[in-house]
């Protein structure tokens, strides 16, 4: 098969790749060691300006009875007044390979989205693998979204609802939006550099990248994420695992897919966008819209470039400009196609 393509035509199941006992032990060591280090580093990082956005906080946090162990973050526009009309709702799902991080990492994005665009933003928490593999996070997200919709204390317009996410969170946004009880209430879904197709070999994904764009941080991590998130015996062609196998009718009417040119996941997302829209474009096309589908390729950027720490000089300037343009384009699309 051409390494620049992925397919949904073969219906035969594909299961997670075998992992040796040594690799399993190494994966667990990496996951839990990194979690401990992140927990220890958090109080220190908060002391430095620009790290973890210490001045950015949600309006409030809240848990729901369906999953009382999960605390979600709610961002009202600072200008909001109780007498104002109901707000559009954007539900955000954080990334981290289904294994790392928490809703807090998206605070700056959520705060800016709410304050700059008069949107109510809710940042969802979910349980992490490997202790909570698929489909735990998927069902938690569905339960919490249902609870949000039933929450009469929240001032949002029930006809203007979108869900979105980053990386693993983008994959969850694309999968939870396929569940019938969630799909029927959503107007659109936004997926920033999502995990689209778990059946793809990492080496084939690397081969789909432009030549000379350098190493990819996901190359070593994707096997770890696969082992932690996808249980043995799970068909990886299930569209609730690999949303690239979802049919057009299974998704909301409006879908926005965004990839980063130097990301091994980019081509999979582009192929999905082309398939959903039933269009063929040149590989170099960086942006287009057709029949409710929006595709955007962030040229010259790597996976999660808008969250990478410690940028300096010209690199920092370019990243900030590209991130702002990416977010502005998504907001423009939301108000043209979803919040209408």
CSV table of C-alpha atoms in Angstrom, one decimal:
chain,number,residue,atom,x,y,z
A,1,UNK,CA,0.0,0.0,0.0
A,2,UNK,CA,1.2,3.5,-0.8
A,3,UNK,CA,2.6,4.9,2.5
A,4,UNK,CA,0.9,8.2,1.8
A,5,UNK,CA,-2.6,6.7,1.9
A,6,UNK,CA,-4.8,5.0,4.4
A,7,UNK,CA,-7.8,2.9,3.6
A,8,UNK,CA,-11.2,2.1,5.1
A,9,UNK,CA,-12.1,-0.4,2.4
A,10,UNK,CA,-10.9,-3.6,4.1
A,11,UNK,CA,-13.4,-4.6,6.7
A,12,UNK,CA,-11.3,-7.4,8.2
A,13,UNK,CA,-10.5,-6.7,11.9
A,14,UNK,CA,-7.0,-5.6,13.0
A,15,UNK,CA,-5.9,-6.1,16.5
A,16,UNK,CA,-3.2,-4.4,18.6
A,17,UNK,CA,0.3,-5.4,17.8
A,18,UNK,CA,2.0,-7.9,20.2
A,19,UNK,CA,4.2,-6.3,22.9
A,20,UNK,CA,7.0,-8.2,24.7
A,21,UNK,CA,7.1,-8.5,28.4
A,22,UNK,CA,10.2,-6.2,28.5
A,23,UNK,CA,8.4,-3.5,26.5
A,24,UNK,CA,5.4,-3.7,28.7
A,25,UNK,CA,7.5,-3.2,31.8
A,26,UNK,CA,9.3,-0.3,30.1
A,27,UNK,CA,6.1,1.4,29.1
A,28,UNK,CA,4.7,1.2,32.7
A,29,UNK,CA,8.0,2.6,34.0
A,30,UNK,CA,7.8,5.5,31.5
A,31,UNK,CA,4.2,6.3,32.2
A,32,UNK,CA,4.3,6.3,36.0
A,33,UNK,CA,7.7,7.9,36.3
A,34,UNK,CA,6.7,10.7,34.0
A,35,UNK,CA,3.5,11.3,36.0
A,36,UNK,CA,5.4,11.5,39.2
A,37,UNK,CA,7.9,14.0,37.7
A,38,UNK,CA,5.0,16.1,36.2
A,39,UNK,CA,3.3,16.2,39.6
A,40,UNK,CA,6.5,17.2,41.4
A,41,UNK,CA,7.4,19.8,38.7
A,42,UNK,CA,3.9,21.5,38.7
A,43,UNK,CA,4.4,23.7,41.8
A,44,UNK,CA,7.9,24.8,40.5
A,45,UNK,CA,6.7,25.6,37.0
A,46,UNK,CA,3.9,27.8,38.4
A,47,UNK,CA,6.5,30.1,39.9
A,48,UNK,CA,7.9,31.1,36.5
A,49,UNK,CA,6.2,33.7,34.3
A,50,UNK,CA,4.7,32.1,31.1
A,51,UNK,CA,4.8,28.6,32.4
A,52,UNK,CA,1.4,26.9,32.8
A,53,UNK,CA,-0.2,30.3,32.6
A,54,UNK,CA,-0.4,31.0,36.4
A,55,UNK,CA,-2.8,34.0,36.0
A,56,UNK,CA,-5.3,31.9,33.9
A,57,UNK,CA,-8.0,30.2,35.9
A,58,UNK,CA,-11.5,28.8,35.1
A,59,UNK,CA,-14.6,30.7,36.3
A,60,UNK,CA,-15.3,27.6,38.5
A,61,UNK,CA,-14.8,23.9,38.5
A,62,UNK,CA,-17.5,21.3,38.9
A,63,UNK,CA,-18.1,17.5,39.0
A,64,UNK,CA,-21.2,15.6,38.1
A,65,UNK,CA,-22.8,12.6,39.9
A,66,UNK,CA,-22.2,10.3,36.9
A,67,UNK,CA,-18.4,10.5,37.5
A,68,UNK,CA,-17.8,12.3,40.8
A,69,UNK,CA,-14.0,11.6,40.5
A,70,UNK,CA,-13.7,13.9,37.5
A,71,UNK,CA,-13.6,17.6,37.9
A,72,UNK,CA,-14.3,19.8,34.9
A,73,UNK,CA,-13.3,23.4,34.2
A,74,UNK,CA,-15.8,26.0,33.2
A,75,UNK,CA,-14.8,29.3,31.5
A,76,UNK,CA,-17.4,32.1,31.2
A,77,UNK,CA,-16.5,35.2,29.2
A,78,UNK,CA,-15.3,37.9,31.6
A,79,UNK,CA,-17.9,40.3,30.2
A,80,UNK,CA,-20.8,37.9,30.8
A,81,UNK,CA,-23.8,39.2,32.6
A,82,UNK,CA,-26.7,37.0,33.8
A,83,UNK,CA,-29.1,39.1,31.7
A,84,UNK,CA,-27.1,38.4,28.5
A,85,UNK,CA,-28.5,36.0,25.8
A,86,UNK,CA,-27.5,32.4,26.1
A,87,UNK,CA,-24.0,31.7,24.9
A,88,UNK,CA,-22.6,29.2,22.3
A,89,UNK,CA,-21.0,26.2,24.0
A,90,UNK,CA,-17.6,24.7,23.1
A,91,UNK,CA,-16.6,21.5,24.9
A,92,UNK,CA,-12.8,21.0,25.0
A,93,UNK,CA,-11.0,17.7,25.5
A,94,UNK,CA,-7.3,17.8,26.3
A,95,UNK,CA,-4.6,15.7,24.7
A,96,UNK,CA,-1.7,13.6,26.1
A,97,UNK,CA,-1.8,10.3,24.2
A,98,UNK,CA,-4.7,9.1,26.4
A,99,UNK,CA,-2.0,8.6,29.0
A,100,UNK,CA,-0.7,12.0,30.3
A,101,UNK,CA,-1.9,15.5,31.4
A,102,UNK,CA,-5.2,16.9,32.6
A,103,UNK,CA,-7.8,19.4,31.6
A,104,UNK,CA,-5.6,22.2,33.2
A,105,UNK,CA,-3.2,22.1,30.3
A,106,UNK,CA,-5.8,23.7,28.0
A,107,UNK,CA,-6.6,26.6,30.4
A,108,UNK,CA,-5.1,29.3,28.3
A,109,UNK,CA,-6.8,28.1,25.1
A,110,UNK,CA,-10.1,27.8,26.9
A,111,UNK,CA,-9.9,31.2,28.6
A,112,UNK,CA,-8.9,33.0,25.4
A,113,UNK,CA,-11.7,31.2,23.4
A,114,UNK,CA,-14.3,32.3,26.0
A,115,UNK,CA,-13.1,35.8,26.6
A,116,UNK,CA,-12.3,36.8,23.0
A,117,UNK,CA,-15.4,35.3,21.4
A,118,UNK,CA,-18.2,35.3,24.0
A,119,UNK,CA,-18.4,31.6,24.2
A,120,UNK,CA,-19.0,29.3,27.2
A,121,UNK,CA,-16.2,26.8,27.2
A,122,UNK,CA,-16.1,23.6,29.3
A,123,UNK,CA,-12.8,21.7,29.6
A,124,UNK,CA,-13.5,18.0,30.2
A,125,UNK,CA,-11.5,15.7,32.5
A,126,UNK,CA,-11.3,12.0,31.8
A,127,UNK,CA,-9.6,8.9,33.2
A,128,UNK,CA,-6.2,8.0,31.8
A,129,UNK,CA,-4.8,4.8,30.4
A,130,UNK,CA,-3.3,2.3,31.1
A,131,UNK,CA,-5.5,2.0,34.3
A,132,UNK,CA,-8.5,3.2,32.2
A,133,UNK,CA,-8.1,1.9,28.6
A,134,UNK,CA,-10.6,2.2,25.8
A,135,UNK,CA,-13.6,2.7,26.0
A,136,UNK,CA,-13.5,4.2,29.5
A,137,UNK,CA,-12.7,7.8,28.5
A,138,UNK,CA,-15.1,7.6,25.6
A,139,UNK,CA,-18.1,6.7,27.8
A,140,UNK,CA,-17.0,9.2,30.5
A,141,UNK,CA,-17.0,12.0,27.9
A,142,UNK,CA,-20.4,11.0,26.7
A,143,UNK,CA,-21.8,10.9,30.2
A,144,UNK,CA,-20.4,14.2,31.2
A,145,UNK,CA,-21.6,15.9,28.0
A,146,UNK,CA,-25.1,14.6,28.7
A,147,UNK,CA,-24.8,16.0,32.2
A,148,UNK,CA,-23.8,19.4,30.9
A,149,UNK,CA,-26.7,19.4,28.6
A,150,UNK,CA,-29.0,18.6,31.5
A,151,UNK,CA,-27.5,21.3,33.7
A,152,UNK,CA,-30.0,24.2,33.7
A,153,UNK,CA,-27.6,26.4,35.7
A,154,UNK,CA,-25.4,26.8,32.6
A,155,UNK,CA,-26.3,29.8,30.3
A,156,UNK,CA,-25.7,28.2,26.9
A,157,UNK,CA,-27.8,28.0,23.7
A,158,UNK,CA,-28.8,24.3,23.3
A,159,UNK,CA,-28.8,24.8,19.5
A,160,UNK,CA,-25.2,26.0,19.3
A,161,UNK,CA,-23.0,23.2,20.7
A,162,UNK,CA,-19.6,22.1,19.4
A,163,UNK,CA,-17.0,19.7,20.8
A,164,UNK,CA,-13.3,19.8,20.0
A,165,UNK,CA,-9.9,18.6,21.3
A,166,UNK,CA,-6.2,18.3,20.8
A,167,UNK,CA,-4.3,15.2,19.7
A,168,UNK,CA,-5.8,12.3,21.7
A,169,UNK,CA,-8.5,14.7,22.8
A,170,UNK,CA,-9.3,15.4,19.2
A,171,UNK,CA,-9.7,11.7,18.6
A,172,UNK,CA,-12.1,11.5,21.6
A,173,UNK,CA,-14.0,14.4,20.1
A,174,UNK,CA,-14.4,12.6,16.8
A,175,UNK,CA,-15.4,9.3,18.5
A,176,UNK,CA,-17.8,10.6,21.2
A,177,UNK,CA,-19.6,12.7,18.5
A,178,UNK,CA,-20.5,9.4,16.7
A,179,UNK,CA,-22.6,8.2,19.7
A,180,UNK,CA,-26.2,8.7,18.6
A,181,UNK,CA,-27.3,10.5,21.8
A,182,UNK,CA,-24.3,12.9,21.5
A,183,UNK,CA,-24.4,13.4,17.7
A,184,UNK,CA,-28.0,14.5,17.7
A,185,UNK,CA,-27.2,17.5,19.9
A,186,UNK,CA,-23.9,18.6,18.3
A,187,UNK,CA,-23.7,21.1,15.5
A,188,UNK,CA,-20.0,20.5,14.8
A,189,UNK,CA,-16.7,18.9,15.9
A,190,UNK,CA,-13.2,20.4,15.8
A,191,UNK,CA,-10.1,18.1,15.8
A,192,UNK,CA,-6.6,19.7,16.2
A,193,UNK,CA,-4.0,17.2,14.9
A,194,UNK,CA,-6.0,14.1,15.9
A,195,UNK,CA,-5.1,10.4,16.1
A,196,UNK,CA,-7.1,9.1,13.2
A,197,UNK,CA,-6.1,5.5,12.4
A,198,UNK,CA,-4.5,3.1,14.8
A,199,UNK,CA,-4.0,0.4,12.1
A,200,UNK,CA,-1.3,2.5,10.4
A,201,UNK,CA,2.3,1.5,10.9
A,202,UNK,CA,4.5,4.3,12.4
A,203,UNK,CA,7.1,3.8,9.7
A,204,UNK,CA,4.5,4.3,6.9
A,205,UNK,CA,3.2,7.4,8.7
A,206,UNK,CA,6.7,8.8,8.9
A,207,UNK,CA,7.1,8.1,5.2
A,208,UNK,CA,4.1,10.3,4.5
A,209,UNK,CA,5.9,13.4,5.9
A,210,UNK,CA,7.7,15.9,3.7
A,211,UNK,CA,11.4,15.0,3.2
A,212,UNK,CA,13.9,16.8,5.4
A,213,UNK,CA,11.5,17.9,8.1
A,214,UNK,CA,13.4,16.3,10.9
A,215,UNK,CA,12.6,13.7,13.6
A,216,UNK,CA,9.1,13.2,15.0
A,217,UNK,CA,8.5,13.1,18.7
A,218,UNK,CA,5.6,10.7,18.3
A,219,UNK,CA,7.7,8.0,16.6
A,220,UNK,CA,8.8,6.4,19.9
A,221,UNK,CA,5.6,7.3,21.8
A,222,UNK,CA,2.9,5.9,19.5
A,223,UNK,CA,3.6,2.2,20.4
A,224,UNK,CA,3.4,3.1,24.1
A,225,UNK,CA,0.1,5.0,23.6
A,226,UNK,CA,-1.3,2.1,21.6
A,227,UNK,CA,-0.4,-0.5,24.2
A,228,UNK,CA,-1.8,1.6,27.1
A,229,UNK,CA,-5.0,2.7,25.4
A,230,UNK,CA,-6.2,-0.1,23.3
A,231,UNK,CA,-6.9,-3.4,25.1
A,232,UNK,CA,-5.9,-6.8,23.7
A,233,UNK,CA,-8.5,-8.2,21.3
A,234,UNK,CA,-10.0,-4.8,20.4
A,235,UNK,CA,-10.5,-4.3,16.7
A,236,UNK,CA,-8.5,-1.2,15.8
A,237,UNK,CA,-10.8,-0.6,12.8
A,238,UNK,CA,-13.7,0.2,15.1
A,239,UNK,CA,-14.5,3.8,14.3
A,240,UNK,CA,-14.9,4.5,18.0
A,241,UNK,CA,-11.2,3.7,18.3
A,242,UNK,CA,-9.9,4.9,14.9
A,243,UNK,CA,-12.3,7.7,13.8
A,244,UNK,CA,-10.8,7.5,10.3
A,245,UNK,CA,-13.1,4.6,9.7
A,246,UNK,CA,-16.3,6.5,10.6
A,247,UNK,CA,-18.8,7.0,7.8
A,248,UNK,CA,-20.0,10.5,6.9
A,249,UNK,CA,-23.4,9.9,8.3
A,250,UNK,CA,-22.0,8.8,11.7
A,251,UNK,CA,-20.5,12.2,12.3
A,252,UNK,CA,-22.0,15.7,12.9
A,253,UNK,CA,-22.9,17.7,9.8
A,254,UNK,CA,-19.9,20.0,10.3
A,255,UNK,CA,-16.4,18.7,10.8
A,256,UNK,CA,-13.1,20.7,11.0
A,257,UNK,CA,-9.9,18.7,10.8
A,258,UNK,CA,-6.5,20.3,11.3
A,259,UNK,CA,-3.1,18.7,10.8
A,260,UNK,CA,0.5,19.9,11.2
A,261,UNK,CA,2.7,19.4,8.1
A,262,UNK,CA,5.7,17.9,10.0
A,263,UNK,CA,3.5,15.6,12.1
A,264,UNK,CA,3.4,11.9,11.3
A,265,UNK,CA,-0.4,12.0,12.0
A,266,UNK,CA,-1.1,14.7,9.4
A,267,UNK,CA,-1.6,12.7,6.3
A,268,UNK,CA,-4.1,10.4,8.0
A,269,UNK,CA,-6.3,13.4,9.0
A,270,UNK,CA,-6.0,14.8,5.5
A,271,UNK,CA,-7.1,11.5,3.9
A,272,UNK,CA,-10.1,11.4,6.3
A,273,UNK,CA,-11.1,15.0,5.4
A,274,UNK,CA,-10.9,14.1,1.7
A,275,UNK,CA,-12.9,11.0,2.1
A,276,UNK,CA,-15.6,12.7,4.1
A,277,UNK,CA,-15.9,15.6,1.7
A,278,UNK,CA,-15.6,13.3,-1.4
A,279,UNK,CA,-12.9,15.5,-2.9
A,280,UNK,CA,-9.4,14.9,-4.1
A,281,UNK,CA,-6.8,17.6,-3.7
A,282,UNK,CA,-3.1,17.9,-4.3
A,283,UNK,CA,-1.0,16.9,-1.3
A,284,UNK,CA,0.3,20.5,-1.1
A,285,UNK,CA,-3.2,22.0,-0.6
A,286,UNK,CA,-3.0,23.6,2.9
A,287,UNK,CA,-6.7,24.6,3.3
A,288,UNK,CA,-10.1,24.0,1.8
A,289,UNK,CA,-13.8,23.6,2.7
A,290,UNK,CA,-16.4,21.4,1.0
A,291,UNK,CA,-19.8,20.1,1.9
A,292,UNK,CA,-19.5,20.9,5.7
A,293,UNK,CA,-15.9,19.6,5.9
A,294,UNK,CA,-13.0,22.0,6.7
A,295,UNK,CA,-9.4,20.9,6.3
A,296,UNK,CA,-6.3,23.0,7.3
A,297,UNK,CA,-2.7,22.0,7.2
A,298,UNK,CA,-0.4,24.1,9.4
A,299,UNK,CA,2.7,24.5,7.2
A,300,UNK,CA,6.1,23.9,8.7
A,301,UNK,CA,4.8,22.9,12.2
A,302,UNK,CA,5.1,19.8,14.3
A,303,UNK,CA,2.6,17.9,16.4
A,304,UNK,CA,1.2,20.1,19.2
A,305,UNK,CA,3.4,23.0,18.2
A,306,UNK,CA,1.1,25.4,20.0
A,307,UNK,CA,1.8,23.7,23.4
A,308,UNK,CA,5.5,23.0,23.1
A,309,UNK,CA,7.5,24.7,26.0
A,310,UNK,CA,10.5,27.0,25.9
A,311,UNK,CA,10.3,28.4,22.4
A,312,UNK,CA,12.7,31.4,21.8
A,313,UNK,CA,13.5,34.0,19.3
A,314,UNK,CA,12.2,33.6,15.7
A,315,UNK,CA,10.9,30.1,16.5
A,316,UNK,CA,8.7,31.5,19.2
A,317,UNK,CA,7.4,34.3,17.0
A,318,UNK,CA,6.5,31.9,14.2
A,319,UNK,CA,4.8,29.4,16.5
A,320,UNK,CA,2.7,32.1,18.1
A,321,UNK,CA,1.7,33.6,14.7
A,322,UNK,CA,0.7,30.2,13.3
A,323,UNK,CA,-1.2,29.2,16.5
A,324,UNK,CA,-3.1,32.5,16.5
A,325,UNK,CA,-4.0,32.1,12.9
A,326,UNK,CA,-5.1,28.5,13.4
A,327,UNK,CA,-7.3,29.4,16.4
A,328,UNK,CA,-8.8,32.5,14.5
A,329,UNK,CA,-9.6,30.3,11.5
A,330,UNK,CA,-11.4,27.8,13.7
A,331,UNK,CA,-13.4,30.5,15.4
A,332,UNK,CA,-14.4,32.0,12.1
A,333,UNK,CA,-15.5,28.6,10.9
A,334,UNK,CA,-17.5,28.0,14.1
A,335,UNK,CA,-19.5,31.2,13.7
A,336,UNK,CA,-20.0,30.7,10.0
A,337,UNK,CA,-21.0,27.0,10.0
A,338,UNK,CA,-21.8,25.9,13.6
A,339,UNK,CA,-23.1,28.7,15.7
A,340,UNK,CA,-25.8,29.9,13.4
